[in-house]
PDB file of C-alpha atoms and ligand atoms in Angstrom:
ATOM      1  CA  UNK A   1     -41.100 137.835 109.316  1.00 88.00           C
ATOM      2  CA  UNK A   2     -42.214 141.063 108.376  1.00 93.00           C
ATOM      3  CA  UNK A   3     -42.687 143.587 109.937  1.00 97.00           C
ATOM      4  CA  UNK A   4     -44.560 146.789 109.538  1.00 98.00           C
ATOM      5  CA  UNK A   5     -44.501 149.816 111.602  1.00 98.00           C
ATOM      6  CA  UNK A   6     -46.705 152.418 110.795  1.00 98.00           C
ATOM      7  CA  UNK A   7     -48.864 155.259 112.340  1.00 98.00           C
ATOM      8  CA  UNK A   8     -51.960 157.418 112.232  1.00 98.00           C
ATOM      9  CA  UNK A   9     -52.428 160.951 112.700  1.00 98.00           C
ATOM     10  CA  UNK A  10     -55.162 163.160 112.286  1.00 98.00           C
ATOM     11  CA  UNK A  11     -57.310 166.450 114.068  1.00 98.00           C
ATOM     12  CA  UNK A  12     -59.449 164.184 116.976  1.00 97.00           C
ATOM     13  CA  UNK A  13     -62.240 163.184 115.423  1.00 96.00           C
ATOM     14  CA  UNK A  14     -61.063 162.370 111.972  1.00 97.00           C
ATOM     15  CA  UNK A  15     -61.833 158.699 112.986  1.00 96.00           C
ATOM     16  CA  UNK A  16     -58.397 157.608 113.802  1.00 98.00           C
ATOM     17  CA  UNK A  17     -59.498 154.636 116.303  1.00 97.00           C
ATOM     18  CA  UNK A  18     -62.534 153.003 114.366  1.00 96.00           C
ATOM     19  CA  UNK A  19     -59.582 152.695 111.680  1.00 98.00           C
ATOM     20  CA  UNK A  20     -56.854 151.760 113.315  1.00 98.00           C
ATOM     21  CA  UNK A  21     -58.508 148.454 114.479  1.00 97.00           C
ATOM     22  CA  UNK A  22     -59.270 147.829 110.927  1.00 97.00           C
ATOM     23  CA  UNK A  23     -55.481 148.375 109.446  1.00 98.00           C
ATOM     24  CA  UNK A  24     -54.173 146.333 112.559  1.00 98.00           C
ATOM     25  CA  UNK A  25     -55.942 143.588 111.780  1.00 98.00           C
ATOM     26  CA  UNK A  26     -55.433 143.403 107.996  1.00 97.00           C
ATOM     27  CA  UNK A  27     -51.218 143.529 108.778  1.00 97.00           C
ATOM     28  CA  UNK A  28     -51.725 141.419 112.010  1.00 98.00           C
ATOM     29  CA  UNK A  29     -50.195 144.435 114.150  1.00 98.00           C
ATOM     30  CA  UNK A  30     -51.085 145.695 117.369  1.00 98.00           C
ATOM     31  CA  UNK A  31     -52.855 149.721 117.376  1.00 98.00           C
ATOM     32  CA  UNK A  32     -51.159 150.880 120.028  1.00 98.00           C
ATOM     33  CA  UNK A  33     -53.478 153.989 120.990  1.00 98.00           C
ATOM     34  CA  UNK A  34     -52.109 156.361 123.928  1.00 98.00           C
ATOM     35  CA  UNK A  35     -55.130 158.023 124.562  1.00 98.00           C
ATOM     36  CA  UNK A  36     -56.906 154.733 125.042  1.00 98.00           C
ATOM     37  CA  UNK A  37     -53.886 153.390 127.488  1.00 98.00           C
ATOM     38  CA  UNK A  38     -54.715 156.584 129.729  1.00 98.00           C
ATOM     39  CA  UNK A  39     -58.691 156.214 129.810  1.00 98.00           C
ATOM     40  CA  UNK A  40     -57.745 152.981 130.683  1.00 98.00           C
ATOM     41  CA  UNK A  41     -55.441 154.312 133.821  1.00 98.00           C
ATOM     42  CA  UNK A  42     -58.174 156.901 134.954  1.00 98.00           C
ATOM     43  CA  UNK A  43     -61.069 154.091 134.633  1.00 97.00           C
ATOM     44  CA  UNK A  44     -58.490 151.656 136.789  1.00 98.00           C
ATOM     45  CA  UNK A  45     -57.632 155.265 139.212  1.00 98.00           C
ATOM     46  CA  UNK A  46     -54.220 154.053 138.589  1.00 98.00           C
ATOM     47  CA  UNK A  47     -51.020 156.437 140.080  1.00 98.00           C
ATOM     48  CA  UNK A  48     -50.784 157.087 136.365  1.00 98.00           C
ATOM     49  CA  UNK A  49     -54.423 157.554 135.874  1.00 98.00           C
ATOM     50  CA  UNK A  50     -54.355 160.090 139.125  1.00 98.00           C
ATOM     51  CA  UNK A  51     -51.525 161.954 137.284  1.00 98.00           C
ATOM     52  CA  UNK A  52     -53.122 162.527 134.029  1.00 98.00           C
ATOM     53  CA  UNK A  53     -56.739 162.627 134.500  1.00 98.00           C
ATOM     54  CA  UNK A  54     -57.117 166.407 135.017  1.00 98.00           C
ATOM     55  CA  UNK A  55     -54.664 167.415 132.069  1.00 98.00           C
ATOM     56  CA  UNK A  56     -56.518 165.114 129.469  1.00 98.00           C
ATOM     57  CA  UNK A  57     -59.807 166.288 130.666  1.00 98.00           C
ATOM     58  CA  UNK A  58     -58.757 169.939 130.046  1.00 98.00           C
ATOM     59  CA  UNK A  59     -57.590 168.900 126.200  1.00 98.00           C
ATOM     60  CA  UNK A  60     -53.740 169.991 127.101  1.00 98.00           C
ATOM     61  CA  UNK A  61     -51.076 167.362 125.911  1.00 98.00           C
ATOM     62  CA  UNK A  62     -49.723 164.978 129.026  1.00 98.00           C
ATOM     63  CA  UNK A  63     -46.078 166.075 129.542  1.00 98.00           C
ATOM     64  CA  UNK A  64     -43.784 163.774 127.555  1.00 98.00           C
ATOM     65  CA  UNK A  65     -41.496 162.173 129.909  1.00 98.00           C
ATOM     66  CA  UNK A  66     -44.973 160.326 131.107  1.00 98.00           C
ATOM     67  CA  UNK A  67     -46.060 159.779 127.907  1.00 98.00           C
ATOM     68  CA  UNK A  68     -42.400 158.634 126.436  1.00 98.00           C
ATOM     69  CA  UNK A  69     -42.458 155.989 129.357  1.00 98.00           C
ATOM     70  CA  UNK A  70     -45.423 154.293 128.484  1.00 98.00           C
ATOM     71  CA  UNK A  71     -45.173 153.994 124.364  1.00 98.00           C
ATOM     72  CA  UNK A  72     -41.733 152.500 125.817  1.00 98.00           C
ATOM     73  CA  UNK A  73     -43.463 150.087 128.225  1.00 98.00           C
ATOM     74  CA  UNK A  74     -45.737 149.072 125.317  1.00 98.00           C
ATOM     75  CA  UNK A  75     -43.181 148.546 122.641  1.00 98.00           C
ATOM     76  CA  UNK A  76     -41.391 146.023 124.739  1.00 98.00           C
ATOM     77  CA  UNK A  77     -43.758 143.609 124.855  1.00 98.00           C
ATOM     78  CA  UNK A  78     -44.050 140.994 123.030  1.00 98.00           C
ATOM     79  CA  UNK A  79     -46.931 141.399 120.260  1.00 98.00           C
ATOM     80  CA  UNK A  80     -45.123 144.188 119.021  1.00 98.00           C
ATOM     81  CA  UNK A  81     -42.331 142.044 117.760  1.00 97.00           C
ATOM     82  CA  UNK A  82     -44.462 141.984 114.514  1.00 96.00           C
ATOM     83  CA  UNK A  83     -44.553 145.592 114.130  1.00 98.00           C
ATOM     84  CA  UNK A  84     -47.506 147.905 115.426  1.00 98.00           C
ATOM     85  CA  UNK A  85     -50.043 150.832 114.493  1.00 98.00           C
ATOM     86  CA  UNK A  86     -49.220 153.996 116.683  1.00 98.00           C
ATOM     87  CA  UNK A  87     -52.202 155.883 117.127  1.00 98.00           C
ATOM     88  CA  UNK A  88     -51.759 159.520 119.027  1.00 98.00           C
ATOM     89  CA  UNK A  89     -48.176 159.242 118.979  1.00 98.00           C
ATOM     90  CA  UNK A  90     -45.587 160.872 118.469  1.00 98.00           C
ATOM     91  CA  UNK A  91     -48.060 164.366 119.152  1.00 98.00           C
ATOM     92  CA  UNK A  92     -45.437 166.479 119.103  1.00 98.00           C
ATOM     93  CA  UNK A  93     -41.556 166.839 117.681  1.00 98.00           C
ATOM     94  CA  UNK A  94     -40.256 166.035 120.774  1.00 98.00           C
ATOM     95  CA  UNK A  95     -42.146 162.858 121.359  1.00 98.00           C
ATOM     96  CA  UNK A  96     -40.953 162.045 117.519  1.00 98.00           C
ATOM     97  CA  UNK A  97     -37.594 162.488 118.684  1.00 98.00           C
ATOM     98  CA  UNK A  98     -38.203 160.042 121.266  1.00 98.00           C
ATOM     99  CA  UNK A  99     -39.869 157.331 119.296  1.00 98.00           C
ATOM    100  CA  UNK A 100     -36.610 157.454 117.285  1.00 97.00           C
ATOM    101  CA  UNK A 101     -34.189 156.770 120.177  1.00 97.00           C
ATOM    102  CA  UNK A 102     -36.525 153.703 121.236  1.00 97.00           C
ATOM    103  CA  UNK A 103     -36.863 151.912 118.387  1.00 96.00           C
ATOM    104  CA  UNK A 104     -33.034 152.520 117.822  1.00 94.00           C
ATOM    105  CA  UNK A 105     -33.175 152.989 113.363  1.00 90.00           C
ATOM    106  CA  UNK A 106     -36.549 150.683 113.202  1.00 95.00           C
ATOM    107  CA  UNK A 107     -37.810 153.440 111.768  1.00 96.00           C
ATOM    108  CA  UNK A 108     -41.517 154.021 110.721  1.00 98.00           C
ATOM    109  CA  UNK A 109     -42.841 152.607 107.327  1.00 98.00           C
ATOM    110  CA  UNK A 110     -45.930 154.778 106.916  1.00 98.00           C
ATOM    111  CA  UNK A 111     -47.308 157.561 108.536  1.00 98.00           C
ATOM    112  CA  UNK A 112     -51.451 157.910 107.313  1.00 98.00           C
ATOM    113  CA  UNK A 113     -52.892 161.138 108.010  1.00 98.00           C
ATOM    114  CA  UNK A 114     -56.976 161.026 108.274  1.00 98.00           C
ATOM    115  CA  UNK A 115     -57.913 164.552 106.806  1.00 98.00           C
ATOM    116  CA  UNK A 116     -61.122 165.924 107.987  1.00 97.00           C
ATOM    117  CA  UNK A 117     -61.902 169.650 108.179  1.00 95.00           C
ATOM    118  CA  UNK A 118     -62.442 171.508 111.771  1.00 95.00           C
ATOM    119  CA  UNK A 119     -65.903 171.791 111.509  1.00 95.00           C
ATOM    120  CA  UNK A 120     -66.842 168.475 110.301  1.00 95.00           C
ATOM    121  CA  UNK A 121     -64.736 166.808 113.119  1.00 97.00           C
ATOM    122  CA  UNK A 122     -66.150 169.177 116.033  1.00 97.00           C
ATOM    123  CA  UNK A 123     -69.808 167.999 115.087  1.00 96.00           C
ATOM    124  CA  UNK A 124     -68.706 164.557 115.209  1.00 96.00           C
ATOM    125  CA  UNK A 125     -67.101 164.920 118.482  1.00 97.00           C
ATOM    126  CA  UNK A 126     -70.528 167.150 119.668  1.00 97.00           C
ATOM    127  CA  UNK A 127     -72.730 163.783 118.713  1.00 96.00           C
ATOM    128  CA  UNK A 128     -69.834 161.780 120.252  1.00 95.00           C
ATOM    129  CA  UNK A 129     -70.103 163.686 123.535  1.00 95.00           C
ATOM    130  CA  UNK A 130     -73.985 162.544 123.610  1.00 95.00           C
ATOM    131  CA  UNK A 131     -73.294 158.973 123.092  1.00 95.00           C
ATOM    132  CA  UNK A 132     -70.289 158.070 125.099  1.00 94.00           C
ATOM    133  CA  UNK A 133     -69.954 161.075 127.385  1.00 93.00           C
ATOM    134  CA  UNK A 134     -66.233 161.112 127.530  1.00 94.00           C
ATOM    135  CA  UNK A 135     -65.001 163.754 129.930  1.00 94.00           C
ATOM    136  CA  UNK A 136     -62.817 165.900 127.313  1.00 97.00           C
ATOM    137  CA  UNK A 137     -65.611 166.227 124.930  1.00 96.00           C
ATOM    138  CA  UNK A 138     -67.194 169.510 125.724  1.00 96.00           C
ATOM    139  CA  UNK A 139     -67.356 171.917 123.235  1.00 96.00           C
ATOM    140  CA  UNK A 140     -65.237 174.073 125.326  1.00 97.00           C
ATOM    141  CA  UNK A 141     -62.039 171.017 125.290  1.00 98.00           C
ATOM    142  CA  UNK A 142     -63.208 169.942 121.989  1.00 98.00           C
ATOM    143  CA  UNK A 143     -62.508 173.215 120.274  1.00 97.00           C
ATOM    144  CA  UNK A 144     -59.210 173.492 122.146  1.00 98.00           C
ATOM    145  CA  UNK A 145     -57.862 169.950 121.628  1.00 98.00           C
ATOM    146  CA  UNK A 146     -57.853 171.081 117.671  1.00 98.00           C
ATOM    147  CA  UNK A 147     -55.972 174.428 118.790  1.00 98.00           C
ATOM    148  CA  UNK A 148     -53.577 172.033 120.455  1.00 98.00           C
ATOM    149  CA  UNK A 149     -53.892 169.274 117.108  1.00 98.00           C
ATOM    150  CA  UNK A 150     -52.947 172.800 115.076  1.00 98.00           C
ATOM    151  CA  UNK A 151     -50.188 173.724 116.774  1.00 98.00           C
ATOM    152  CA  UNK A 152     -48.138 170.698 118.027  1.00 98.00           C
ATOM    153  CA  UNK A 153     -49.117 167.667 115.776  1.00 98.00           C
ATOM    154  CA  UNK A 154     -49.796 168.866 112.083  1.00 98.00           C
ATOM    155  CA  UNK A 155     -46.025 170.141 111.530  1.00 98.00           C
ATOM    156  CA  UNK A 156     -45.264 166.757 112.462  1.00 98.00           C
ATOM    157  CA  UNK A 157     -47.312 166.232 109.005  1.00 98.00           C
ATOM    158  CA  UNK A 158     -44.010 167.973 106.525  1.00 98.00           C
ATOM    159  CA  UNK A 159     -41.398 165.984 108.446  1.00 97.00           C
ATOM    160  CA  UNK A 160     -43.005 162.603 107.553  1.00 98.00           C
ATOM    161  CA  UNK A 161     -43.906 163.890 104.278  1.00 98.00           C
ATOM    162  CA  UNK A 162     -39.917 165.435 103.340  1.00 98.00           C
ATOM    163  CA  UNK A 163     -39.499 161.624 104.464  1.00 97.00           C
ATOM    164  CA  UNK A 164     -41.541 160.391 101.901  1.00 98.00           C
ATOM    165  CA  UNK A 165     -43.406 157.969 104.217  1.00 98.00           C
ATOM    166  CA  UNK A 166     -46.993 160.004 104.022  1.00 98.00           C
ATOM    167  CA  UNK A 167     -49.969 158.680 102.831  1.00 98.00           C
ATOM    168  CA  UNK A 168     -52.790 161.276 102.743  1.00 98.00           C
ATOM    169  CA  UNK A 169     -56.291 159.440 103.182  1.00 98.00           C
ATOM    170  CA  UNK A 170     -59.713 162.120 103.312  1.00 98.00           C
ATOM    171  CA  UNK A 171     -61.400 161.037 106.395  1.00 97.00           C
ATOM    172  CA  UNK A 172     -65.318 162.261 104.864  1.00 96.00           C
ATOM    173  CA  UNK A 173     -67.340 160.180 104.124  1.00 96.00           C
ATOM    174  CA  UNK A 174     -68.874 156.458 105.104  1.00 97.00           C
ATOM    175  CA  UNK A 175     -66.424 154.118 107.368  1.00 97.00           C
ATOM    176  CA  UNK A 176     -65.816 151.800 104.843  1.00 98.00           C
ATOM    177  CA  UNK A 177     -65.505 153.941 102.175  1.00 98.00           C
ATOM    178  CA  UNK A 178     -62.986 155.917 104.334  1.00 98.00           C
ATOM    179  CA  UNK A 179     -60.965 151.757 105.006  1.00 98.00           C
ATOM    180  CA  UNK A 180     -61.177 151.430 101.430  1.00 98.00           C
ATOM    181  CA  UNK A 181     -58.981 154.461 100.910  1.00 98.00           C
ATOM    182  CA  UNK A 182     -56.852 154.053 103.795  1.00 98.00           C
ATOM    183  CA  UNK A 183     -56.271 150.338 102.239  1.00 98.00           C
ATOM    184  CA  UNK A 184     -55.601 151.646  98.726  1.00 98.00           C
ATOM    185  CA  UNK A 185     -52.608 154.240  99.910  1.00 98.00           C
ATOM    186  CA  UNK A 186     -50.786 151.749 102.534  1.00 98.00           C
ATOM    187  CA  UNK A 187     -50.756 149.232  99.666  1.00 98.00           C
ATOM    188  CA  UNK A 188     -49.142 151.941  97.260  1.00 98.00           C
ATOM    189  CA  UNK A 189     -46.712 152.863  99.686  1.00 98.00           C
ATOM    190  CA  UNK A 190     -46.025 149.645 101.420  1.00 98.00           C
ATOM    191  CA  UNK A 191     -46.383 147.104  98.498  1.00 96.00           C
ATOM    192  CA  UNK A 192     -48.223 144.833 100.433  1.00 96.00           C
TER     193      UNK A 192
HETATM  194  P1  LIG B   1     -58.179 162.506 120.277  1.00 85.97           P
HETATM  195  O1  LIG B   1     -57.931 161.718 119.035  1.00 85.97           O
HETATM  196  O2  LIG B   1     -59.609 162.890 120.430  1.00 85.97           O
HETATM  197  O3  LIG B   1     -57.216 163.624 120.465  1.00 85.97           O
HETATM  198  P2  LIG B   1     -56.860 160.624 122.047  1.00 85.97           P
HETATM  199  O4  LIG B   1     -57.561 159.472 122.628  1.00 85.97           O
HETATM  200  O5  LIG B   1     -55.816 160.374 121.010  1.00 85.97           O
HETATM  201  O6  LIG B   1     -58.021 161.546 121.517  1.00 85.97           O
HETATM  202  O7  LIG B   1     -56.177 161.503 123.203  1.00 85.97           O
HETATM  203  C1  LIG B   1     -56.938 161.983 124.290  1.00 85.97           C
HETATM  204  C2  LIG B   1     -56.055 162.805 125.205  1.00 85.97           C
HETATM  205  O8  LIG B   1     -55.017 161.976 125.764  1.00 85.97           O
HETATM  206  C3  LIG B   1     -55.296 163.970 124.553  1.00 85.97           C
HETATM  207  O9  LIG B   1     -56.080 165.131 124.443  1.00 85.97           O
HETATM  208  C4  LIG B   1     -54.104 164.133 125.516  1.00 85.97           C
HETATM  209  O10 LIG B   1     -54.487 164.811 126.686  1.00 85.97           O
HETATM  210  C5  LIG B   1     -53.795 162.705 125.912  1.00 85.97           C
HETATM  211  N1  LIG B   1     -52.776 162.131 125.013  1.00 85.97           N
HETATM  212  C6  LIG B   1     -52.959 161.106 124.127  1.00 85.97           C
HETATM  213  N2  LIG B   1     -51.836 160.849 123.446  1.00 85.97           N
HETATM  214  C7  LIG B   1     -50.901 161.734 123.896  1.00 85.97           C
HETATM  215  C8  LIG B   1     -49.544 162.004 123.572  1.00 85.97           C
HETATM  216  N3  LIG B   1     -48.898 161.303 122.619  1.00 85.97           N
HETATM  217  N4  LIG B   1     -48.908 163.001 124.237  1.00 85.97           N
HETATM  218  C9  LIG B   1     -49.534 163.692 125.180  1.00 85.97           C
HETATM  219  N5  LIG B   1     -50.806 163.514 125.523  1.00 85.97           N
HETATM  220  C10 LIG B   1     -51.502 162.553 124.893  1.00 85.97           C
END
């Protein structure tokens, strides 16, 4: 069997999600999205949901022994046998650390990082905010969830690439244009 681990990273609103479904499909991979797992808590008012709702609506990072736990939880089970798409972790070099004492050597195979410039992203997050309504996208969080993107996740970016496991896909553009590109690099890199 093969299996392929792989991730994607990007400023929020580079389009991460509406890809990730695509690329987990195509290798027949669960996306494994972190943010998505804790909307899902707060929807449910889970303990977990309780715990995290007011930190994710103010655009800070949820602390990482929480968030270690459940990318834990999640790789245990059995779809992700075949391998899996991370999406929104590892965040930070901490959380890297601790995705590489879970999967114990199974290291990553590909890291894609969806470029999109700040201001590009915030209006698509602004038109977002009108259409879904999700709680951390005021302009307010928006603009500080990139401070927080800046900061913790994008030197994240030089480790994977010193590793040699970066593909660098720009996130402009139409949704399948953007697929066709993400497609082109992970079959460079990957060979399949
Ligand atoms: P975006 O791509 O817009 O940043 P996500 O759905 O990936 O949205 O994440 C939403 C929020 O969930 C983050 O702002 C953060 O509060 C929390 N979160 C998601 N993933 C992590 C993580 N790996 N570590 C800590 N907090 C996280």
């Amino acid at each position: 069997m093969t299996v392929t681990r792989l991730l994607i990273i990007g400023p929020p609103g580079a389009g991460k999600g509406t890809q990730a479904t695509r690329i987990a499909e195509h290798y027949g991979i669960p996306a494994i999205s972190t943010g998505d797992i804790f909307r899902a808590n707060i929807k449910g008012q889970t303990e977990l949901g309780k715990q995290v709702q007011a930190i994710i609506e103010s655009g800070e990072l949820v602390p990482d022994s929480l968030t270690n736990e459940i990318v834990r939880d999640r790789l245990n089970q059995d779809d992700a046998v075949s391998g899996y798409l991370l999406d929104g972790y590892p965040r930070n070099v901490e959380q890297v650390q601790a995705l590489e004492e879970m999967v114990q050597g199974d290291s990553l195979n590909a890291v894609l990082l969806l470029e999109a410039d700040t201001d590009e992203v915030v209006a698509r997050l602004l038109k977002r905010a009108e259409l879904e309504g999700r709680a951390d996208d005021t302009e307010e969080v928006i603009r500080h969830r990139q401070d927080v993107y800046a900061e913790q996740t994008l030197p994240l970016v030089e480790l994977f690439e010193e590793r040699g496991i970066l593909v660098r896909v720009n996130g402009l553009g139409e949704i399948d244009e953007v697929a066709q590109r993400i497609s082109d690099g992970l079959t460079a890199k990957l060979g399949r």
